[in-house]
Each structure stands twice: as C-alpha cells, then as structure tokens.
C-alpha cells in the first residue's frame, strides 16, 4: 500500500468568487431575480464562444437531446458518431427512437474519421455528431464539407473542448449547433450543467420553446404549452458559479495548457508514447491529457492501471468503444476504436495539480518500458 498522497484525476477550481456568487444567488436570486445569473452566464458564454445564441441547461445530455429533437431526429433515423465516446453523446439518439451508427476513429486525433463517416451515410442519416474527444479536435473542414454535400447537419459535442479552436473559431461554434457540459470534471464547472449554442435563429427558437416545456416565448396565455417539450433547465445558483468561472475562463484554459506542456516536456523523449495532438492551425484545450503507447511497446491498460494504483494516482481508462457496451451491438471492424483503449490511459489534469505531482505521474509512465 502506497503511503504517497492521492493524486486525483480531476477536480474543479473553485475560488472565493464562485462561493460569493453562489451565496448571493442563494440569498437573493429569487422572485424577479431568479434568472439574473442565468442570463449573465449565457451572455458570458456567447461572448466567449463568439456565437449568437446560448441556452443554459441542466446537462450536456439534455442540450443534445433538445438539439436533436429540434432537428427532427426520430424513429427510423440514423445519427453517425464515433465509436470512441462516452455514452452521453449517444444516449439522446436512443431517447428519440433513432439509431446511433458508430464509426471508426482517426488514429491520430482519436476523433471520428471523416472517411468512415462518409461511408456510413444512408438515406436515413439525419445528423453527424462530431465529438472533440479529450480536447482534440475533429477534422471539421472535412466533416462540414461532407454535411454540406449531403445536406446533413453536423453537430459539435464540445463538452471536452472548452479552449479548443479550429482555425480561429472556438470548438462548438462551427456546427449546426454545439453542446457543452459543466459537470464537476470539466474545464468549466457548475457542478452539473450544460449549454446549447447555435448561430441559427430558427433552431434557437425551436430549442428555446422545447426547453420551456413547449411554451413559445410569444405565448401570452399562462400555463399554455403549444407542444410537449423538455425540462432541462439550469438553476440560478448553478449559473452563479458559472458566472464566476467565466470571469476566470482564460486562466482555467491556460492552466490546462500549462499542465499539458509540462507533461509533454517531461515525456517528450519517450519512444513509443504519444499524447494529445495539436495539428497546425488548431489549439487544443487539453481537457484530458492522455498517453497512448505504441502496440510494439507491449505496454497494456492493465499494467498501466496497476502501476498508477501502486503510486496512489487516479488515472482513468480510455473510453471503451460504445458498440462494445451491453446496450449496443459490437462492431469490431472499428479496429482503431477497439485497439486504442488497450494501450492508453487518461492522466490527472486538475487546475491545482503541482509540478511535483506531474513528475510523479511521469515517473510511472517512464517506468513502464524499463
Ligand atoms: C461530459 C460529457 C458529456 C455529458 O455531459 P453531462 O453534462 O454529464 O450530460 C457529453 N459529451 C461529452 C463529450 C462529455 O465529455
């Protein structure tokens, strides 16, 4: 049993400011003021991202559910996404009675491979979800071209991509709509929470109505929904924490990048190990630094987990292919998605991680090949 202090893999960065705003919301944010922090949080997020519209939600899952519903996704439809993902990105497809189509990922970005997405298009394809995994960007040029060619909307699940930029545009601002998560593990947190963003006025109005239990904003009759909508709202207290985080967002992103740079520097000389890529013209927000060992190193997930556990470090496994999980049907032909988790590990990256802790993590990785 290690006597070394525990290194967690994520935890939020909370200062006096978050506590002060949340306290103010709890004490005063009621009645006429019950939306003050929500409105402020949405405005701050719009401005950070450079988008026209933003709707705060209780989760990213809820934001995706409403966005897909607004696009008309329903029974008989197919939605294409990468096999390498967390279930939250695909569950809303199932909620709507549509079918997720899992395609293989690119070996370098670990994100959806546009060629595989193209090959999976059928007359039933209703949308493509581009998930920027661990902060790494999907190839948005190829995906947006593909979407235009077939008239299929490309959606960005940018929950892991706060701080990531594709040729000058922030992740989440490019697709038909973007979604974000403010779960406690994410770069910006409200505890639980999410955001729907879009530049499309029509889509915004549809999601706004859906998000308000189907009540259109022009409806003057009280308690009069025009359709059955959803209840995925963020509370004013959560939004208060979000407002404080948005005032610190540049620092929160910078810290993630500094932590990654430290990993890269300490691990740079290691043969057979790759970390998250940052291709020319892009910026990676590095939500989750991830180490992938080459097949010929013989380093396995099991050995990595054992070595980190022995050092009292909370490192997490790379996402299993969604198609390998019990609710779905296996697609081992997605060879990259099936191969990656066997030789990869997520590294700790919370904002308060110290240099000494980063060195402890790197020492474990360096010890794998000796
Ligand atoms: C965290 C995450 C989600 C889920 O977010 P919730 O707010 O927990 O619903 C969805 N997609 C991706 C890519 C995530 O990383």
Short mmCIF file of C-alpha atoms and ligand atoms in Angstrom, two decimals:
data_model
loop_
_atom_site.label_atom_id
_atom_site.label_comp_id
_atom_site.label_asym_id
_atom_site.label_seq_id
_atom_site.Cartn_x
_atom_site.Cartn_y
_atom_site.Cartn_z
CA UNK A 1 0.00 0.00 0.00
CA UNK A 2 1.43 3.34 -1.03
CA UNK A 3 1.93 5.98 1.63
CA UNK A 4 2.11 8.69 -1.01
CA UNK A 5 -0.67 11.29 -1.10
CA UNK A 6 -3.54 10.59 -3.51
CA UNK A 7 -3.45 12.36 -6.87
CA UNK A 8 -7.00 12.74 -8.17
CA UNK A 9 -7.57 12.83 -11.90
CA UNK A 10 -9.95 15.77 -11.93
CA UNK A 11 -11.46 18.27 -9.52
CA UNK A 12 -12.88 21.75 -10.07
CA UNK A 13 -11.05 25.02 -9.49
CA UNK A 14 -13.24 26.90 -7.01
CA UNK A 15 -12.25 30.29 -5.56
CA UNK A 16 -13.81 32.82 -3.20
CA UNK A 17 -15.57 34.31 -6.23
CA UNK A 18 -17.60 31.17 -7.02
CA UNK A 19 -18.56 30.92 -3.33
CA UNK A 20 -19.51 34.59 -3.19
CA UNK A 21 -21.71 34.45 -6.33
CA UNK A 22 -23.40 31.19 -5.29
CA UNK A 23 -24.06 32.64 -1.84
CA UNK A 24 -25.57 35.76 -3.39
CA UNK A 25 -27.78 33.65 -5.67
CA UNK A 26 -28.94 31.53 -2.73
CA UNK A 27 -29.70 34.61 -0.62
CA UNK A 28 -31.09 36.99 -3.22
CA UNK A 29 -31.63 35.22 -6.55
CA UNK A 30 -35.34 34.62 -6.25
CA UNK A 31 -38.57 36.19 -7.50
CA UNK A 32 -37.80 38.89 -10.03
CA UNK A 33 -34.08 37.98 -9.82
CA UNK A 34 -34.41 34.22 -10.40
CA UNK A 35 -32.92 34.41 -13.90
CA UNK A 36 -30.24 37.09 -13.30
CA UNK A 37 -27.23 34.77 -13.10
CA UNK A 38 -28.62 32.51 -15.83
CA UNK A 39 -28.90 35.44 -18.24
CA UNK A 40 -25.42 36.63 -17.28
CA UNK A 41 -23.91 33.17 -17.68
CA UNK A 42 -25.48 32.73 -21.12
CA UNK A 43 -24.24 36.17 -22.22
CA UNK A 44 -20.71 35.45 -20.98
CA UNK A 45 -20.68 32.11 -22.77
CA UNK A 46 -21.97 33.61 -26.03
CA UNK A 47 -19.28 36.19 -25.92
CA UNK A 48 -16.51 33.71 -25.09
CA UNK A 49 -17.54 31.41 -27.93
CA UNK A 50 -18.49 34.07 -30.47
CA UNK A 51 -21.97 32.67 -31.12
CA UNK A 52 -25.39 34.32 -31.44
CA UNK A 53 -27.41 32.14 -29.11
CA UNK A 54 -26.86 30.15 -25.93
CA UNK A 55 -29.30 28.30 -23.67
CA UNK A 56 -28.09 27.07 -20.28
CA UNK A 57 -29.24 23.53 -19.46
CA UNK A 58 -29.04 21.04 -16.61
CA UNK A 59 -26.61 18.87 -18.59
CA UNK A 60 -24.89 18.40 -21.92
CA UNK A 61 -27.00 15.28 -22.39
CA UNK A 62 -30.14 17.45 -22.12
CA UNK A 63 -28.73 20.04 -24.54
CA UNK A 64 -28.03 17.30 -27.10
CA UNK A 65 -31.46 15.76 -26.57
CA UNK A 66 -33.23 19.06 -27.27
CA UNK A 67 -30.99 19.98 -30.20
CA UNK A 68 -31.52 16.62 -31.90
CA UNK A 69 -35.26 16.85 -31.24
CA UNK A 70 -35.30 20.33 -32.81
CA UNK A 71 -33.60 18.91 -35.91
CA UNK A 72 -36.48 16.44 -36.15
CA UNK A 73 -34.48 13.31 -35.31
CA UNK A 74 -36.90 10.47 -34.60
CA UNK A 75 -37.75 6.80 -35.13
CA UNK A 76 -36.23 5.32 -38.28
CA UNK A 77 -33.48 7.96 -38.45
CA UNK A 78 -29.77 7.28 -38.15
CA UNK A 79 -27.20 9.52 -36.47
CA UNK A 80 -23.50 8.95 -37.15
CA UNK A 81 -20.88 9.39 -34.42
CA UNK A 82 -17.52 7.97 -33.42
CA UNK A 83 -17.40 4.60 -31.67
CA UNK A 84 -14.86 6.07 -29.20
CA UNK A 85 -17.10 8.13 -26.92
CA UNK A 86 -18.85 8.47 -23.59
CA UNK A 87 -22.44 7.20 -23.62
CA UNK A 88 -23.82 10.72 -23.01
CA UNK A 89 -23.10 11.60 -26.64
CA UNK A 90 -25.27 8.80 -27.95
CA UNK A 91 -27.98 8.29 -25.30
CA UNK A 92 -30.13 11.20 -26.65
CA UNK A 93 -30.23 9.49 -30.07
CA UNK A 94 -31.76 6.45 -28.36
CA UNK A 95 -34.17 8.63 -26.32
CA UNK A 96 -35.59 9.90 -29.62
CA UNK A 97 -36.07 6.42 -31.03
CA UNK A 98 -33.36 6.90 -33.65
CA UNK A 99 -30.38 4.60 -34.25
CA UNK A 100 -26.77 5.55 -33.50
CA UNK A 101 -24.32 4.46 -36.19
CA UNK A 102 -20.86 4.03 -34.65
CA UNK A 103 -17.93 4.58 -36.99
CA UNK A 104 -14.20 4.20 -36.50
CA UNK A 105 -11.91 6.97 -35.30
CA UNK A 106 -8.78 8.54 -36.70
CA UNK A 107 -5.65 7.00 -35.14
CA UNK A 108 -4.06 10.41 -34.52
CA UNK A 109 -6.96 12.60 -33.30
CA UNK A 110 -8.93 9.70 -31.70
CA UNK A 111 -12.00 11.55 -33.09
CA UNK A 112 -14.45 10.49 -35.82
CA UNK A 113 -12.72 9.59 -39.08
CA UNK A 114 -14.46 11.62 -41.83
CA UNK A 115 -13.89 8.89 -44.42
CA UNK A 116 -15.68 6.38 -42.20
CA UNK A 117 -18.48 8.88 -41.59
CA UNK A 118 -18.88 9.30 -45.36
CA UNK A 119 -19.03 5.53 -45.87
CA UNK A 120 -21.78 5.24 -43.22
CA UNK A 121 -24.19 7.73 -44.83
CA UNK A 122 -27.53 6.28 -45.94
CA UNK A 123 -30.83 7.87 -46.99
CA UNK A 124 -31.83 7.63 -43.29
CA UNK A 125 -28.88 9.64 -41.98
CA UNK A 126 -30.29 12.64 -40.15
CA UNK A 127 -27.18 14.09 -38.47
CA UNK A 128 -23.49 13.60 -37.76
CA UNK A 129 -22.22 14.28 -34.23
CA UNK A 130 -18.61 15.44 -34.08
CA UNK A 131 -17.31 14.90 -30.56
CA UNK A 132 -13.99 16.59 -29.78
CA UNK A 133 -12.53 13.88 -27.59
CA UNK A 134 -10.32 14.90 -24.64
CA UNK A 135 -10.00 18.39 -26.20
CA UNK A 136 -8.67 17.02 -29.52
CA UNK A 137 -10.50 18.48 -32.50
CA UNK A 138 -12.38 16.52 -35.14
CA UNK A 139 -11.45 17.39 -38.71
CA UNK A 140 -14.20 20.00 -39.01
CA UNK A 141 -13.30 21.05 -42.57
CA UNK A 142 -13.88 17.54 -43.91
CA UNK A 143 -16.97 16.96 -41.77
CA UNK A 144 -18.61 20.30 -42.64
CA UNK A 145 -17.90 19.64 -46.37
CA UNK A 146 -19.45 16.19 -46.01
CA UNK A 147 -22.51 17.67 -44.27
CA UNK A 148 -22.95 20.30 -46.99
CA UNK A 149 -22.54 17.72 -49.76
CA UNK A 150 -25.34 15.54 -48.36
CA UNK A 151 -27.44 18.24 -46.70
CA UNK A 152 -26.87 16.64 -43.29
CA UNK A 153 -26.32 18.85 -40.21
CA UNK A 154 -23.03 18.38 -38.36
CA UNK A 155 -23.35 18.84 -34.61
CA UNK A 156 -20.44 19.52 -32.27
CA UNK A 157 -20.43 17.91 -28.85
CA UNK A 158 -17.77 20.23 -27.44
CA UNK A 159 -18.16 19.16 -23.80
CA UNK A 160 -14.46 18.29 -23.66
CA UNK A 161 -13.29 21.12 -25.89
CA UNK A 162 -13.51 24.34 -23.89
CA UNK A 163 -10.43 26.26 -25.04
CA UNK A 164 -10.02 24.28 -28.28
CA UNK A 165 -10.01 26.25 -31.55
CA UNK A 166 -10.31 25.20 -35.18
CA UNK A 167 -8.56 27.75 -37.43
CA UNK A 168 -9.60 30.70 -35.30
CA UNK A 169 -13.13 29.53 -34.40
CA UNK A 170 -13.87 28.07 -31.00
CA UNK A 171 -14.98 24.45 -30.80
CA UNK A 172 -18.76 24.29 -30.60
CA UNK A 173 -19.29 27.44 -32.69
CA UNK A 174 -18.93 25.86 -36.15
CA UNK A 175 -21.55 23.10 -36.48
CA UNK A 176 -25.35 23.44 -36.78
CA UNK A 177 -25.29 23.59 -33.01
CA UNK A 178 -22.81 22.90 -30.22
CA UNK A 179 -23.21 21.44 -26.75
CA UNK A 180 -21.16 21.77 -23.56
CA UNK A 181 -21.04 20.17 -20.12
CA UNK A 182 -20.25 21.84 -16.81
CA UNK A 183 -20.07 18.59 -14.86
CA UNK A 184 -17.59 18.73 -11.99
CA UNK A 185 -14.91 17.02 -14.08
CA UNK A 186 -14.94 19.57 -16.91
CA UNK A 187 -12.68 22.60 -17.52
CA UNK A 188 -15.52 24.96 -16.52
CA UNK A 189 -17.94 23.65 -13.92
CA UNK A 190 -21.26 24.46 -12.29
CA UNK A 191 -21.46 21.08 -10.52
CA UNK A 192 -23.90 19.72 -13.06
CA UNK A 193 -24.91 21.77 -16.07
CA UNK A 194 -24.69 22.25 -19.80
CA UNK A 195 -25.13 24.69 -22.67
CA UNK A 196 -26.75 24.62 -26.10
CA UNK A 197 -25.25 27.09 -28.59
CA UNK A 198 -26.09 27.96 -32.19
CA UNK A 199 -25.88 30.73 -34.78
CA UNK A 200 -29.12 29.51 -36.39
CA UNK A 201 -32.07 31.74 -35.36
CA UNK A 202 -34.67 29.18 -36.30
CA UNK A 203 -33.02 26.32 -34.43
CA UNK A 204 -32.56 28.60 -31.41
CA UNK A 205 -36.29 29.42 -31.30
CA UNK A 206 -37.18 25.74 -31.56
CA UNK A 207 -34.84 24.72 -28.72
CA UNK A 208 -35.94 27.69 -26.60
CA UNK A 209 -39.54 26.53 -26.89
CA UNK A 210 -38.60 22.89 -26.23
CA UNK A 211 -36.53 23.96 -23.21
CA UNK A 212 -39.52 25.73 -21.69
CA UNK A 213 -41.87 22.73 -21.63
CA UNK A 214 -43.06 23.58 -25.12
CA UNK A 215 -44.16 27.12 -24.28
CA UNK A 216 -43.23 29.52 -27.11
CA UNK A 217 -41.88 32.82 -25.89
CA UNK A 218 -44.60 34.78 -27.72
CA UNK A 219 -47.36 32.80 -25.99
CA UNK A 220 -49.27 35.17 -23.71
CA UNK A 221 -51.65 32.61 -22.23
CA UNK A 222 -50.39 31.31 -18.87
CA UNK A 223 -49.64 27.59 -18.43
CA UNK A 224 -50.21 27.06 -22.15
CA UNK A 225 -47.62 24.82 -23.84
CA UNK A 226 -48.07 24.54 -27.60
CA UNK A 227 -46.33 21.16 -27.61
CA UNK A 228 -44.70 18.70 -25.23
CA UNK A 229 -41.20 19.93 -24.53
CA UNK A 230 -38.45 19.18 -22.04
CA UNK A 231 -37.34 20.27 -18.61
CA UNK A 232 -33.57 20.59 -18.74
CA UNK A 233 -33.06 23.96 -17.08
CA UNK A 234 -30.07 25.20 -15.16
CA UNK A 235 -30.73 26.79 -11.77
CA UNK A 236 -29.72 30.35 -10.96
CA UNK A 237 -27.41 29.06 -8.20
CA UNK A 238 -25.50 26.84 -10.64
CA UNK A 239 -25.35 29.72 -13.12
CA UNK A 240 -23.86 31.94 -10.39
CA UNK A 241 -20.94 29.51 -10.07
CA UNK A 242 -20.74 29.52 -13.87
CA UNK A 243 -20.52 33.33 -13.96
CA UNK A 244 -17.52 33.25 -11.64
CA UNK A 245 -15.92 30.52 -13.77
CA UNK A 246 -16.47 32.57 -16.94
CA UNK A 247 -14.66 35.53 -15.38
CA UNK A 248 -11.71 33.16 -14.91
CA UNK A 249 -12.07 31.18 -18.13
CA UNK A 250 -8.86 32.38 -19.77
CA UNK A 251 -6.90 31.32 -16.69
CA UNK A 252 -8.76 28.00 -16.46
CA UNK A 253 -7.85 27.21 -20.08
CA UNK A 254 -4.29 28.48 -19.71
CA UNK A 255 -3.73 26.23 -16.71
CA UNK A 256 -4.90 23.16 -18.65
CA UNK A 257 -2.46 24.05 -21.40
CA UNK A 258 0.39 24.62 -18.93
CA UNK A 259 -0.23 21.23 -17.33
CA UNK A 260 -0.19 19.56 -20.73
CA UNK A 261 3.00 21.40 -21.69
CA UNK A 262 4.66 20.08 -18.53
CA UNK A 263 3.64 16.51 -19.44
CA UNK A 264 4.89 16.98 -22.98
CA UNK A 265 8.19 18.33 -21.79
CA UNK A 266 8.79 15.56 -19.27
CA UNK A 267 7.63 12.78 -21.60
CA UNK A 268 8.87 14.23 -24.88
CA UNK A 269 11.86 11.95 -25.19
CA UNK A 270 9.92 8.72 -24.67
CA UNK A 271 9.82 6.37 -27.64
CA UNK A 272 6.53 4.76 -28.48
CA UNK A 273 4.39 7.17 -26.46
CA UNK A 274 2.05 9.77 -27.94
CA UNK A 275 -0.03 12.43 -26.23
CA UNK A 276 -2.98 14.51 -27.47
CA UNK A 277 -2.21 16.08 -30.87
CA UNK A 278 -2.42 19.77 -31.77
CA UNK A 279 -2.35 20.00 -35.59
CA UNK A 280 -1.24 23.15 -37.41
CA UNK A 281 -3.91 25.88 -37.29
CA UNK A 282 -5.63 24.48 -34.20
CA UNK A 283 -5.48 25.00 -30.46
CA UNK A 284 -6.13 22.10 -28.09
CA UNK A 285 -7.83 22.98 -24.79
CA UNK A 286 -6.26 19.77 -23.39
CA UNK A 287 -9.18 18.90 -21.13
CA UNK A 288 -7.76 15.42 -20.58
CA UNK A 289 -4.08 14.68 -21.23
CA UNK A 290 -3.96 11.11 -22.48
CA UNK A 291 -1.00 8.82 -23.05
CA UNK A 292 -1.17 6.21 -25.80
CA UNK A 293 1.60 3.61 -26.07
CA UNK A 294 2.52 2.12 -29.44
CA UNK A 295 1.49 -1.52 -29.89
CA UNK A 296 5.11 -2.69 -30.12
CA UNK A 297 5.94 -1.36 -26.63
CA UNK A 298 3.88 -4.13 -25.07
CA UNK A 299 2.50 -1.65 -22.51
CA UNK A 300 -1.11 -2.55 -21.67
CA UNK A 301 -4.02 -0.88 -19.92
CA UNK A 302 -3.87 -3.48 -17.14
CA UNK A 303 -0.20 -2.79 -16.46
CA UNK A 304 -0.80 0.96 -16.56
CA UNK A 305 -3.70 0.72 -14.12
CA UNK A 306 -1.64 -1.43 -11.75
CA UNK A 307 1.37 0.89 -11.87
CA UNK A 308 -0.72 4.02 -11.22
CA UNK A 309 -2.70 2.35 -8.43
CA UNK A 310 0.57 1.36 -6.74
CA UNK A 311 1.58 5.04 -6.73
CA UNK A 312 -1.84 6.15 -5.41
CA UNK A 313 -2.59 8.03 -8.65
CA UNK A 314 -6.12 8.11 -10.05
CA UNK A 315 -5.55 7.52 -13.79
CA UNK A 316 -8.56 6.50 -15.88
CA UNK A 317 -9.08 4.10 -18.76
CA UNK A 318 -9.54 5.37 -22.31
CA UNK A 319 -13.19 5.24 -23.47
CA UNK A 320 -14.35 1.77 -24.46
CA UNK A 321 -15.93 1.62 -27.91
CA UNK A 322 -19.63 2.40 -27.38
CA UNK A 323 -20.53 -0.54 -29.62
CA UNK A 324 -18.77 -2.87 -27.13
CA UNK A 325 -21.10 -1.85 -24.27
CA UNK A 326 -24.06 -4.06 -23.30
CA UNK A 327 -26.83 -1.85 -24.80
CA UNK A 328 -25.30 -1.93 -28.29
CA UNK A 329 -24.09 -4.40 -30.93
CA UNK A 330 -20.35 -4.97 -31.21
CA UNK A 331 -18.55 -3.52 -34.25
CA UNK A 332 -15.03 -4.92 -34.01
CA UNK A 333 -14.46 -3.75 -37.59
CA UNK A 334 -13.88 -0.34 -35.96
CA UNK A 335 -10.32 -1.52 -35.40
CA UNK A 336 -8.80 1.75 -34.19
CA UNK A 337 -11.56 2.32 -31.62
CA UNK A 338 -11.20 -1.27 -30.40
CA UNK A 339 -7.40 -1.13 -30.28
CA UNK A 340 -6.75 2.22 -28.53
CA UNK A 341 -8.17 1.52 -25.03
CA UNK A 342 -5.87 -1.48 -24.60
CA UNK A 343 -2.73 0.68 -24.57
CA UNK A 344 -3.85 4.09 -23.30
CA UNK A 345 -4.54 5.94 -20.06
CA UNK A 346 -6.00 9.35 -19.03
CA UNK A 347 -3.67 11.41 -16.86
CA UNK A 348 -4.58 13.69 -13.95
CA UNK A 349 -5.01 17.32 -15.04
CA UNK A 350 -6.95 19.35 -12.49
CA UNK A 351 -6.00 23.01 -12.22
CA UNK A 352 -4.26 22.78 -8.83
CA UNK A 353 -2.05 19.86 -9.84
CA UNK A 354 1.51 20.69 -8.72
CA UNK A 355 4.74 20.23 -10.64
CA UNK A 356 5.82 17.58 -8.15
CA UNK A 357 2.59 15.66 -8.79
CA UNK A 358 3.08 15.88 -12.56
CA UNK A 359 6.59 14.47 -12.06
CA UNK A 360 5.14 11.56 -10.04
CA UNK A 361 2.71 10.79 -12.89
CA UNK A 362 5.52 10.96 -15.47
CA UNK A 363 7.75 8.70 -13.39
CA UNK A 364 5.09 5.98 -13.60
CA UNK A 365 4.88 6.31 -17.38
CA UNK A 366 8.66 6.29 -17.74
CA UNK A 367 8.85 3.16 -15.60
CA UNK A 368 6.53 1.23 -17.94
CA UNK A 369 9.16 0.48 -20.53
CA UNK A 370 12.15 -0.18 -18.28
C1 LIG B 1 -19.16 15.03 -20.05
C2 LIG B 1 -19.63 14.80 -21.43
C3 LIG B 1 -20.99 14.72 -21.74
C4 LIG B 1 -22.04 14.63 -20.68
O1 LIG B 1 -22.24 15.81 -20.05
P1 LIG B 1 -23.38 15.88 -18.93
O2 LIG B 1 -23.37 17.32 -18.58
O3 LIG B 1 -22.93 14.99 -17.82
O4 LIG B 1 -24.64 15.44 -19.56
C5 LIG B 1 -21.38 14.63 -23.06
N1 LIG B 1 -20.48 14.59 -24.04
C6 LIG B 1 -19.16 14.62 -23.80
C7 LIG B 1 -18.21 14.60 -24.94
C8 LIG B 1 -18.70 14.71 -22.47
O5 LIG B 1 -17.39 14.73 -22.23
#
